[in-house]
Coordinates of C-alpha atoms and ligand atoms in Angstrom, one line a residue:
X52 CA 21.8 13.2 13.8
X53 CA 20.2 12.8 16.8
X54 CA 16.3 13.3 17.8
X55 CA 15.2 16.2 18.9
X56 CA 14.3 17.1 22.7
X57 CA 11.1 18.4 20.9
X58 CA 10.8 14.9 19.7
X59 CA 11.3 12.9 22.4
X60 CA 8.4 15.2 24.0
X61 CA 5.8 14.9 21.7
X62 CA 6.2 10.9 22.1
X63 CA 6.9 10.9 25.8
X64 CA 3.0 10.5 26.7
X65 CA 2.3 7.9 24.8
X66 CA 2.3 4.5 26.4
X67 CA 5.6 3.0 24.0
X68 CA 7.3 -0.1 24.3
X69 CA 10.6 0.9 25.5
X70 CA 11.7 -0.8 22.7
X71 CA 10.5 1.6 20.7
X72 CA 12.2 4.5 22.5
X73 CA 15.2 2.9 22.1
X74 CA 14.6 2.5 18.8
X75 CA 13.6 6.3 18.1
X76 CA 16.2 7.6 20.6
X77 CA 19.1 6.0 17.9
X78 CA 21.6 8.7 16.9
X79 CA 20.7 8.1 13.4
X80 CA 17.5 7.5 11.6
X81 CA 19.8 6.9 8.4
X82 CA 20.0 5.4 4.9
X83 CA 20.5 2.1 5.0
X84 CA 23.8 1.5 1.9
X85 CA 25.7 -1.5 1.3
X86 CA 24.5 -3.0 5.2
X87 CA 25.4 0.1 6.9
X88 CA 22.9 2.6 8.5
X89 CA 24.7 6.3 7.3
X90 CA 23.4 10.2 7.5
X91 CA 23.6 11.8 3.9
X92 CA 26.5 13.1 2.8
X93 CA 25.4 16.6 2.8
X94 CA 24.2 15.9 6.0
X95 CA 20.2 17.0 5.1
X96 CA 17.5 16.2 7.2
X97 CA 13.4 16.2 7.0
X98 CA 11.1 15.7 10.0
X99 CA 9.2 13.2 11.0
X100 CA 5.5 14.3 12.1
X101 CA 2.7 12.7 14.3
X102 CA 0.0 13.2 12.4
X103 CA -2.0 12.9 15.5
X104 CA -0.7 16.0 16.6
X105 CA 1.0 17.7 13.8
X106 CA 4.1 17.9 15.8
X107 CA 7.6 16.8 14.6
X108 CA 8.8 14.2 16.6
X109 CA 12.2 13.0 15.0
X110 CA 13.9 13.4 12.1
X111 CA 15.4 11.3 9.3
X112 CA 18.1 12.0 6.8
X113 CA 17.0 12.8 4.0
X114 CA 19.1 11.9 0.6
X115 CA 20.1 13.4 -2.6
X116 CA 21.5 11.5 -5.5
X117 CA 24.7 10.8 -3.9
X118 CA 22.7 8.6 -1.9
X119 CA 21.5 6.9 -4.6
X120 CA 24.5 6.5 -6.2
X121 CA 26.1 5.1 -3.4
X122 CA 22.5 2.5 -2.6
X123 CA 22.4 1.4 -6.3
X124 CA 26.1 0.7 -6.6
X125 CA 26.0 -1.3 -4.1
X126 CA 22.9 -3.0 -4.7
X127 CA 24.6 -4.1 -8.2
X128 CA 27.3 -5.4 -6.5
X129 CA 25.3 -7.9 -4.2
X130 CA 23.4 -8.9 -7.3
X131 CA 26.9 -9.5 -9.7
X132 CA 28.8 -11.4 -7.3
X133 CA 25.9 -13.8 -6.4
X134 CA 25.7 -13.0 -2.4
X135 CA 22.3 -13.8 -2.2
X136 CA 20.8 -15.2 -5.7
X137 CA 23.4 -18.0 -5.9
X138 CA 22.9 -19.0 -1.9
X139 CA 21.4 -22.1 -1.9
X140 CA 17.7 -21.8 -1.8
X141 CA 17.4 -23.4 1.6
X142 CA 19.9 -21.1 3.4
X143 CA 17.7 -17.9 1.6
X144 CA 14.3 -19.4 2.9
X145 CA 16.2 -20.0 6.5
X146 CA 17.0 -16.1 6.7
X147 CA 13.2 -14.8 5.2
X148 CA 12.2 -17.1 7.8
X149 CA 14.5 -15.6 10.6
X150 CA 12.9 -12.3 9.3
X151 CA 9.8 -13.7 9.5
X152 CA 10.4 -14.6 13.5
X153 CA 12.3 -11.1 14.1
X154 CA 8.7 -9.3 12.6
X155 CA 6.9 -11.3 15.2
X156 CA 9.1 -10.4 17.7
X157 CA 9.0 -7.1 17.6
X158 CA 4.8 -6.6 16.8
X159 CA 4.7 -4.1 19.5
X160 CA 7.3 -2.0 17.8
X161 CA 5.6 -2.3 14.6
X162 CA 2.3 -1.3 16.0
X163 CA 3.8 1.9 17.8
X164 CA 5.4 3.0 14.9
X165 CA 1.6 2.6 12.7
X166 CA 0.0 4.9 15.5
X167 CA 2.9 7.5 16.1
X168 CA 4.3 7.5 12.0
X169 CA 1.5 6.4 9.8
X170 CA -2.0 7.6 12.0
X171 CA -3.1 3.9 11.5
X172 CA -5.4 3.5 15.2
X173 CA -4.3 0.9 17.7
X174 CA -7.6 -1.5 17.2
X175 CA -6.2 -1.7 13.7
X176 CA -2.7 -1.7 13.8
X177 CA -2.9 -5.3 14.7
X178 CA -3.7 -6.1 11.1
X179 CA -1.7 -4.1 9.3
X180 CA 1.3 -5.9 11.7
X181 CA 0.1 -9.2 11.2
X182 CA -0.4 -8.4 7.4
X183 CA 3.8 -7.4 6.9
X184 CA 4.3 -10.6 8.9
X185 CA 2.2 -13.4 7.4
X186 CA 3.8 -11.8 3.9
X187 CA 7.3 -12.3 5.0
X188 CA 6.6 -15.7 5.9
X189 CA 4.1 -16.6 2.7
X190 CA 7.5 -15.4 0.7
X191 CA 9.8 -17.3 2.7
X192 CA 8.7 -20.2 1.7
X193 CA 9.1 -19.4 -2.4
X194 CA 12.8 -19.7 -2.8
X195 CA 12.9 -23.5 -2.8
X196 CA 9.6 -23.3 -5.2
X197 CA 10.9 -21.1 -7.8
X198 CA 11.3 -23.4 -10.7
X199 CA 11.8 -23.9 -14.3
X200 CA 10.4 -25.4 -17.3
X201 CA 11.3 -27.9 -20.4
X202 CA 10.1 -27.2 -23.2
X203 CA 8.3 -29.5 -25.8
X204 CA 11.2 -29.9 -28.9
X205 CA 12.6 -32.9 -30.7
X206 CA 14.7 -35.4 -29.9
X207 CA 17.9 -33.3 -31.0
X208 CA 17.4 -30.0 -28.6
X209 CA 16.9 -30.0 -25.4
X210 CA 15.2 -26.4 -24.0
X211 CA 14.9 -25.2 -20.3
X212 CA 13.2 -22.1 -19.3
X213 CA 15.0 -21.3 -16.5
X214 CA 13.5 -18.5 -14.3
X215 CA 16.0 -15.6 -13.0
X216 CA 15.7 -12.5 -10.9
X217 CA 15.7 -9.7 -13.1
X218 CA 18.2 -7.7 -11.1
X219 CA 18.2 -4.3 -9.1
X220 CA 14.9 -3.4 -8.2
X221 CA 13.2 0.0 -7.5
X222 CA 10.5 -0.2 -4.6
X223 CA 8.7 3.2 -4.2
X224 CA 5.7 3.1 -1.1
X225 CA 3.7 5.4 -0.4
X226 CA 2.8 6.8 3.4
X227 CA -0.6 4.8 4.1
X228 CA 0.3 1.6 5.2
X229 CA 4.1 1.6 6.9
X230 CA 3.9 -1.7 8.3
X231 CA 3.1 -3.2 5.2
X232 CA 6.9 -2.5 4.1
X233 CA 7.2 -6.4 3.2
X234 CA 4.7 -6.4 0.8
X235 CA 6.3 -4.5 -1.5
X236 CA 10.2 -5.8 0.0
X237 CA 9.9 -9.4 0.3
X238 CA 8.9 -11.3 -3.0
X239 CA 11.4 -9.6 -4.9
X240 CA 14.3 -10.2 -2.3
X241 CA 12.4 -13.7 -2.3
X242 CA 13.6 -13.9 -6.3
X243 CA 17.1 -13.3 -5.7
X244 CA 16.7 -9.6 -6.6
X245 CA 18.7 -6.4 -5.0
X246 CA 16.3 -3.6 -4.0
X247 CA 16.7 0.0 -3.3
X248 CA 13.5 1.1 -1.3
X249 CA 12.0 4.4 -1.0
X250 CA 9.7 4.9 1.6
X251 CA 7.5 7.6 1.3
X252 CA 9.0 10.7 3.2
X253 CA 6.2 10.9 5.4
X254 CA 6.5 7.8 6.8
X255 CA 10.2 6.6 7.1
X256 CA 10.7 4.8 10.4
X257 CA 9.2 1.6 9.7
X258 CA 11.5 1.0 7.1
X259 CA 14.1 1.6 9.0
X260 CA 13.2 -0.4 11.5
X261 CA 12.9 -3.0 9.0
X262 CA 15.9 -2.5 7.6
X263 CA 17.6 -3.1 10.9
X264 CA 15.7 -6.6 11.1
X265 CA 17.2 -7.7 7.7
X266 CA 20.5 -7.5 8.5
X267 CA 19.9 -9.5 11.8
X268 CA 18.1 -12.0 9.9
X269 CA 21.4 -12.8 7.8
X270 CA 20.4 -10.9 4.4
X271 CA 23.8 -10.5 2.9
X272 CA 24.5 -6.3 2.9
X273 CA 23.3 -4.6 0.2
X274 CA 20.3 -6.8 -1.0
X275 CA 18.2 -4.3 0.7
X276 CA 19.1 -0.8 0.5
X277 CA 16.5 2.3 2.0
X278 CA 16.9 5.7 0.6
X279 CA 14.9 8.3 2.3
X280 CA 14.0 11.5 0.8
X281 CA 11.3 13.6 -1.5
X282 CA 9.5 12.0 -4.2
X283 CA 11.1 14.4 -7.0
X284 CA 14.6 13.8 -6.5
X285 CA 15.3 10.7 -4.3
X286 CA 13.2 8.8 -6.5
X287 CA 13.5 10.3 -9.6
X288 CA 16.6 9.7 -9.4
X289 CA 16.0 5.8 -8.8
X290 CA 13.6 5.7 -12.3
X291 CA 16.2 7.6 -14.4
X292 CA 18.8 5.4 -13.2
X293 CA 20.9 3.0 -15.8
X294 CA 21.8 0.5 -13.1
X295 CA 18.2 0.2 -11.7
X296 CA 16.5 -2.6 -14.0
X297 CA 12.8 -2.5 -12.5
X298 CA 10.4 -0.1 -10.5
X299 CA 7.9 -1.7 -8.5
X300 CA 5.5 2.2 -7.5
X301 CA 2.7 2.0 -5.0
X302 CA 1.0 5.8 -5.3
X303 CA -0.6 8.0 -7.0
X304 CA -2.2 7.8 -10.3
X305 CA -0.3 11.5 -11.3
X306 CA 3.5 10.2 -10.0
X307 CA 2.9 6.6 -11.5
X308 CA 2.6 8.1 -15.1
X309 CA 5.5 10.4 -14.6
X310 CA 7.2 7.3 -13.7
X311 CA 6.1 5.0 -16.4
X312 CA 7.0 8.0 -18.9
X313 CA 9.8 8.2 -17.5
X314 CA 10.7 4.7 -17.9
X315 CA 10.4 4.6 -20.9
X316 CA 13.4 6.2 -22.0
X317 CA 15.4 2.8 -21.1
X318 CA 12.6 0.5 -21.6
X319 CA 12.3 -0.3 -17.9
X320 CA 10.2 -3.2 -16.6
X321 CA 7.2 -1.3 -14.1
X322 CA 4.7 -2.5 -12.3
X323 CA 2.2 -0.2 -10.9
X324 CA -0.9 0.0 -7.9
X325 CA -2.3 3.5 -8.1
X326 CA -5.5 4.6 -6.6
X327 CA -9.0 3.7 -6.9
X328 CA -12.8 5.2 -7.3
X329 CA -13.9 1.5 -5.7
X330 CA -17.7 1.5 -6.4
X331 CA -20.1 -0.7 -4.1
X332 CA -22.9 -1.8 -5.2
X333 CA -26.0 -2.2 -2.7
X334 CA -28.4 -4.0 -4.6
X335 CA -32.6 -3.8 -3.0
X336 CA -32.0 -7.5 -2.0
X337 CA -29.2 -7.6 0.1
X338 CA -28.9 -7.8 3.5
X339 CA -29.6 -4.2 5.2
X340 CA -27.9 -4.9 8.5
X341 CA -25.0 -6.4 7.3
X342 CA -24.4 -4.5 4.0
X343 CA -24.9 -0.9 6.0
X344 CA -21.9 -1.4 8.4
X345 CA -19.7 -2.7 6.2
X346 CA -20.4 -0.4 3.6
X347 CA -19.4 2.4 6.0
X348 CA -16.4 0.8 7.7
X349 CA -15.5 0.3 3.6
X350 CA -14.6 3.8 3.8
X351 CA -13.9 5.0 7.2
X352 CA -11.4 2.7 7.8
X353 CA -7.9 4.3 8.3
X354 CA -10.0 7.6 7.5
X355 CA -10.6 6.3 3.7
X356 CA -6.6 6.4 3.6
X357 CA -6.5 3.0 1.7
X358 CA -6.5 2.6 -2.3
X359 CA -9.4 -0.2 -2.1
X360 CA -11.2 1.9 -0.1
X361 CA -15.0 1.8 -0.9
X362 CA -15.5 5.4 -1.3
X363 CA -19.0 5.4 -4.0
X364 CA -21.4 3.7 -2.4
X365 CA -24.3 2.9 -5.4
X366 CA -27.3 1.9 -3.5
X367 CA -30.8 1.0 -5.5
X368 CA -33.6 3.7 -5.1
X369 CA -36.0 1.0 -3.4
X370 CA -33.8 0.9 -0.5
X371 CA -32.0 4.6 -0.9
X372 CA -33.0 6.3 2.1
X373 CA -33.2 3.4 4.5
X374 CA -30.2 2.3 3.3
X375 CA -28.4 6.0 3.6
X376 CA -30.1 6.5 7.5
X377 CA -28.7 2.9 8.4
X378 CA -25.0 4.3 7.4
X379 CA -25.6 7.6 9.1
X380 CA -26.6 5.7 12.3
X381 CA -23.9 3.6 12.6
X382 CA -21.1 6.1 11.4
X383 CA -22.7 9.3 13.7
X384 CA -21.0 8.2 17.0
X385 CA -18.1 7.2 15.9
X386 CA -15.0 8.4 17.9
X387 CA -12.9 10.5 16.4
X388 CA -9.3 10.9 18.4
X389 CA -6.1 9.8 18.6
X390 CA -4.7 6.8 17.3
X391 CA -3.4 5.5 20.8
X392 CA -6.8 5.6 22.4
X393 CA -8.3 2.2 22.5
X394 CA -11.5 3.4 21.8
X395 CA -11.0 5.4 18.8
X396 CA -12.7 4.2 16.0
X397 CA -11.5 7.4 13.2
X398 CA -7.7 8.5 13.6
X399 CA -6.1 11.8 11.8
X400 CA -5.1 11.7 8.3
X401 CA -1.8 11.7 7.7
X402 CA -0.6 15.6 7.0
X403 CA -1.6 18.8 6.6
X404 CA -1.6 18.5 2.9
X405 CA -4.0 15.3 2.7
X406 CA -6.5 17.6 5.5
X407 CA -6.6 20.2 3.0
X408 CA -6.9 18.7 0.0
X409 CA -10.4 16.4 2.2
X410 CA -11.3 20.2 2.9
X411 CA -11.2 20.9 -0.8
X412 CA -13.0 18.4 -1.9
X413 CA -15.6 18.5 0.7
X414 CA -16.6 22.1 -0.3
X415 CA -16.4 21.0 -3.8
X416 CA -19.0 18.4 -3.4
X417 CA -21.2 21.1 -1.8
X418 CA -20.2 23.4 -4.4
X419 CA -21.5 20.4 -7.1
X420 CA -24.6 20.0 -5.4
X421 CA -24.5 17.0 -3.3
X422 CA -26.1 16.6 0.0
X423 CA -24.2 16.4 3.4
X424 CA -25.8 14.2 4.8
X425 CA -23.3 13.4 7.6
X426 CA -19.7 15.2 8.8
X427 CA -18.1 17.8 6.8
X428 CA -15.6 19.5 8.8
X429 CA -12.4 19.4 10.4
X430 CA -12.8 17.7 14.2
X431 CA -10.1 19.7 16.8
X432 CA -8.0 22.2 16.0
X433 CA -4.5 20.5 17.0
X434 CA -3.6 16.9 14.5
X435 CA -5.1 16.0 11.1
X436 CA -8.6 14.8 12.0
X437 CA -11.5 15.2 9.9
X438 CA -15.3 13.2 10.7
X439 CA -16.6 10.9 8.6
X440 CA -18.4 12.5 5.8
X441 CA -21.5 11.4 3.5
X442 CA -22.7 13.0 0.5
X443 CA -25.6 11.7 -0.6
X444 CA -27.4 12.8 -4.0
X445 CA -24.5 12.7 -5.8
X446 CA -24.1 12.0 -9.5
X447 CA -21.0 10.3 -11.1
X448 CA -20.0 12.7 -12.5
X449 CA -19.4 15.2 -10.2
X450 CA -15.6 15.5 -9.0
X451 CA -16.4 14.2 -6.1
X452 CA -17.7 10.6 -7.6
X453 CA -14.8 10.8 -10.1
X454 CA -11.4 11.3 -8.4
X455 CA -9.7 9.9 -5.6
X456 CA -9.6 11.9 -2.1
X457 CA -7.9 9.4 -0.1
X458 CA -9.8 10.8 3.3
X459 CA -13.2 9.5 5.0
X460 CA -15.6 11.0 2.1
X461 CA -18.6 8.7 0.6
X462 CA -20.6 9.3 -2.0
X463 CA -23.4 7.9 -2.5
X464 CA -25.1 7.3 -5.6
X465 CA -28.5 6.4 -6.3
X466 CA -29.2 3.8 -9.4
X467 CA -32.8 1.6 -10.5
X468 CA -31.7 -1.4 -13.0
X469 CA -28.6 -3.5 -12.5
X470 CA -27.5 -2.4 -16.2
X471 CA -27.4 1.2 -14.8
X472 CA -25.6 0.0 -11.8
X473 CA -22.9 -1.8 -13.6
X474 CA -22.6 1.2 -16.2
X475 CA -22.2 3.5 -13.4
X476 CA -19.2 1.4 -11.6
X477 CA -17.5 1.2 -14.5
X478 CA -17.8 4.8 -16.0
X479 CA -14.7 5.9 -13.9
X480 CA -10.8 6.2 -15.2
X481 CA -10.3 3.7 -12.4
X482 CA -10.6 0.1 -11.6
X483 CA -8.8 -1.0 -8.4
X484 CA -11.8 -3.3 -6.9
X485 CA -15.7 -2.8 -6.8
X486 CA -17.9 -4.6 -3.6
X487 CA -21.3 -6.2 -4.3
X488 CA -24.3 -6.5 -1.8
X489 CA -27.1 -8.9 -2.9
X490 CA -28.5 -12.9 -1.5
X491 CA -28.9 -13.6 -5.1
X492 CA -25.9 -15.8 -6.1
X493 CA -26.8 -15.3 -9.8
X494 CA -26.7 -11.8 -9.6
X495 CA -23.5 -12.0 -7.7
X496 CA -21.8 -14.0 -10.6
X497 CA -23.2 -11.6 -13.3
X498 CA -21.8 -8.7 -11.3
X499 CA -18.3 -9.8 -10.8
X500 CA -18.2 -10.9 -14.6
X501 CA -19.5 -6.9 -15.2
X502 CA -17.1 -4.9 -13.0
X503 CA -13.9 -3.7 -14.6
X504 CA -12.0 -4.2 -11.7
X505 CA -8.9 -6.1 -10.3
X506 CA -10.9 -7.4 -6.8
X507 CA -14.7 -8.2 -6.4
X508 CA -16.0 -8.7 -3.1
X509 CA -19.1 -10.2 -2.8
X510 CA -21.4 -9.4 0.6
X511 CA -18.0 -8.6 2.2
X512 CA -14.9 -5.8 1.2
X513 CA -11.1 -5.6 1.6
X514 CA -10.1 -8.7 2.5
X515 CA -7.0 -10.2 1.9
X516 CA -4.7 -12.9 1.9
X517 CA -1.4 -13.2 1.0
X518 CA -2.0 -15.8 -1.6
X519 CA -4.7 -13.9 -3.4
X520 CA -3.1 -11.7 -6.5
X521 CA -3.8 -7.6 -5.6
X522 CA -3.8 -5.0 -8.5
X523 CA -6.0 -2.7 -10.7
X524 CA -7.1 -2.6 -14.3
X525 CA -7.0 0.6 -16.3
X526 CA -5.2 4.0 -14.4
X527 CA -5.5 1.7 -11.1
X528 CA -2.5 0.3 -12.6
X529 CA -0.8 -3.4 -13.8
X530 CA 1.1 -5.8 -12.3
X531 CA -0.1 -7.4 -9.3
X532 CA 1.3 -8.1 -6.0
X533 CA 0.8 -11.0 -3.3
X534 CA 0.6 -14.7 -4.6
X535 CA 2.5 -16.4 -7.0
X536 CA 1.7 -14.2 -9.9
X537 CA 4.5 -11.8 -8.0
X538 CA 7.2 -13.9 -8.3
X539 CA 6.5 -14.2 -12.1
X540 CA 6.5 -10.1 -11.2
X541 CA 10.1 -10.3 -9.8
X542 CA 11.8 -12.7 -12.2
X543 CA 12.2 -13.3 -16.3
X544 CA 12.6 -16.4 -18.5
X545 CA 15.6 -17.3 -19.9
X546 CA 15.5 -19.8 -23.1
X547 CA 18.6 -22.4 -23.0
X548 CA 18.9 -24.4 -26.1
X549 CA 21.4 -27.5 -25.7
X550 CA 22.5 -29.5 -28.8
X551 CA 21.7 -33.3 -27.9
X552 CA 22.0 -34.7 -31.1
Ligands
ADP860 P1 1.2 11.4 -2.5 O1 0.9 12.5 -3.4 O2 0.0 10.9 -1.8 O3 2.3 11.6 -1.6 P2 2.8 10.0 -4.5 O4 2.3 9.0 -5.5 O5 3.3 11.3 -4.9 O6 1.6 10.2 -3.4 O7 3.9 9.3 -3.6 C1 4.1 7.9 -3.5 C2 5.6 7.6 -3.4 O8 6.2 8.1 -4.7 C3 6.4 8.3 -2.3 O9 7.4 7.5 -1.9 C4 6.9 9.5 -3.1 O10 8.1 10.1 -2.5 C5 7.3 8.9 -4.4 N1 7.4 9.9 -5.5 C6 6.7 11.1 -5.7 N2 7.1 11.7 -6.8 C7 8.0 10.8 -7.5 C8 8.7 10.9 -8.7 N3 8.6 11.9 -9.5 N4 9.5 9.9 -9.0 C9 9.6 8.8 -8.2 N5 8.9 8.7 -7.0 C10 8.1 9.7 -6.6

């Protein structure tokens, strides 16, 4: 399997780090089982395409169940015979740390492979970079912190809770954020777990990259295995199987239910981060300059691709239409190219599918009755580019205020008491994370105690840190990533009752 001339075309203009040819010129793009990188068996491929372009530029193998088979078996293996769980928790921090080192090391990889895989634009691949690599190293530290409890008997018992991995773990990601690979890898290789991960099939080459990294930090083979392939069997076949104990899935709201239902069947331990409706809420006192750029960037950035993104914008009537012409203003000039130009503020979406389905809803919200008030159409013919779009006049529930497009769409809503405001956040199947604009502190405390949501930002949106827990409530999903509360994610108490009398 080798890349295609076409491929080594479509990427032969842009300004790579030869590091990153070398890296895409590899004869295979491959699985990564038991610590070896392999083609599939039946010796299937699937293309890789620059959503910038829409051309294919390499191509990955792309598994079947065999491959699964072969990932799973030998990620129970690692986990039996102790490889990595029973190191001693010094040498497993030394080699997340190495990992750590190897991510910082190769940030311009990472950041060629966000532009040229994942349409992420260069003034923003920095972050996303940064983000994997200040995870790997927040979870490096955790193995020699992972500890156990006593609990409170008489004299005759004596009970620890001892805290253990729970086994072979399912990750599934999803295409918007490649870089951010070690958020959903690290804390449960941090807890002594075995993974198989499935990156999405749009975006498989910085997991492999990745995976390369692992094994030259030291992670023993086959506590990190990568399957590549399509959603409906690679995966599938990773929920339905007996050997897998746990699924950690990062998509959408539709696959996560067919997973959790799926699940079921053996009881499975899942934890899931779907998508989000996030409301923001713009109240009459808040400040204008601030809140109007923000609120924008909320959405626009990585073309509304992100599940926090900010995407109904609730603004109070007293402020509506200055409010709406300060967004317009600062979101009208934006550049729209591609994701290697310095100066481009909105890159592509990431396929052909995810331009139409923006199209769709686009002419839906017309169709509903909203108001364009800014964008609306494709940008270019060649690439998946689309402008940033407004919509204002819109009422929740039109389609457009109700369901997720996962593309640079706003909708803004107009509200006049803070009771309606809250009611209107809330009246949505969804509850990722909600913002909240206002210099009244009280009204900021009532608000975050209002919103059914997993994240409030007050007079700021989408930050993170890597100790700060991350999830939804309702059909946003459970579990939560990032902090401690995903190493209580990643492992299970075990009751041990010793006789002492
Ligand atoms: P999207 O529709 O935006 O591609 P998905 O939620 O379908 O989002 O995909 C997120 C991840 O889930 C991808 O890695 C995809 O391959 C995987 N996936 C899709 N369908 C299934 C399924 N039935 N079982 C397990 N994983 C799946």
């Amino acid at each position: 399997m080798t890349i295609a001339a076409s491929a080594q075309d479509a990427s032969v203009g842009y300004p790579l780090s030869p590091k990153t040819r070398q890296f895409l010129a590899q004869a295979c793009l491959g699985h990564l089982i038991d610590g070896k990188f392999v083609p599939s068996a039946n010796g299937a491929t699937m293309p890789v395409v620059d959503p910038n372009t829409g051309a294919e530029f390499a191509r990955v193998a792309q598994g079947s169940p065999a491959e699964v088979e072969l990932a799973v078996g030998a990620a129970r293996r690692a986990f039996e015979d102790g490889r990595w769980r029973h190191l001693h928790p010094n040498k497993k921090e030394a080699v997340l740390r190495r990992l750590g080192a190897l991510l910082e090391d190769n940030r311009d990889v990472l950041m060629d492979l966000d532009m040229l895989d994942g349409g992420i634009i260069r003034s923003q691949t920095p972050f996303f970079v940064q983000f994997g690599i200040d995870v790997t190293n927040y979870y490096a530290g955790w193995p020699t912190k992972i500890e156990g409890r006593m609990s409170p008997t008489g004299p005759d018992v004596v009970v620890q809770q001892v805290r253990e991995p729970l086994g072979v773990c399912a990750v599934i990601m999803p295409w918007n954020a490649p870089s951010a690979v070690p958020l959903g890898v690290v804390a449960p290789i941090a807890c002594g777990n075995s993974i198989i991960l499935k990156p999405a099939e749009q975006t498989p080459l910085t997991a492999i990259f990745f995976g390369g990294l692992c094994e030259q930090a030291g992670l023993p083979a086959g506590v990190i295995n990568i399957v590549h392939g399509l959603g409906g069997t690679v995966g599938a076949a990773l929920v339905e199987h007996r050997e897998v104990d746990a699924i950690s899935f990062t998509g959408s709201v539709e696959t996560g239910r067919g997973i959790q239902a799926a699940a079921a069947k053996q009881l499975k331990r899942v934890s899931l981060e779907l998508g989000g409706k996030s409301p923001q809420i713009v109240f009459a006192d808040a400040d204008l300059d601030a809140a109007a750029n923000a609120a924008a960037w909320a959405v626009w950035g990585h073309s509304g691709q992100i599940c926090t993104a900010g995407s109904r914008v609730l603004v109070n009537r007293a402020i509506h239409d200055e409010f709406v012409a300060r967004m317009v203003d600062a979101s009208r000039a934006l550049t729209i190219g591609s994701c290697f130009d310095a100066e481009t503020c909105i890159g592509p979406v990431i396929s052909q599918k995810q331009l139409d389905q923006v199209t769709r809803y686009v002419e839906l919200g017309k169709a509903e009755g909203a108001h364009l008030a800014l964008g609306g159409a494709r940008h270019g013919e060649k690439g998946f580019f689309f402008e940033p779009t407004i919509f204002t006049a819109v009422s929740n529930r039109m389609k457009i205020a109700q369901e997720e497009i996962f593309g640079p769409v706003m909708a803004v809503i107009p509200f006049d008491t803070d009771e309606e405001a809250y009611a209107i956040a809330n009246d949505t199947t969804f509850g990722l994370a909600a913002g909240v604009w206002t210099r009244d502190l009280g009204r900021a405390h009532r608000a975050s105690q209002r919103l059914k949501v997993g994240t409030v930002w007050i007079n700021t949106y989408q930050l993170n840190e890597t100790s700060v827990p991350y999830g939804g409530v309702k059909q946003s999903g459970f579990g939560r990533s990032l902090g401690a509360v995903s190493i209580e994610e990643f492992t299970q108490v075990k009751s041990v009752w010793i006789n002492a009398a």
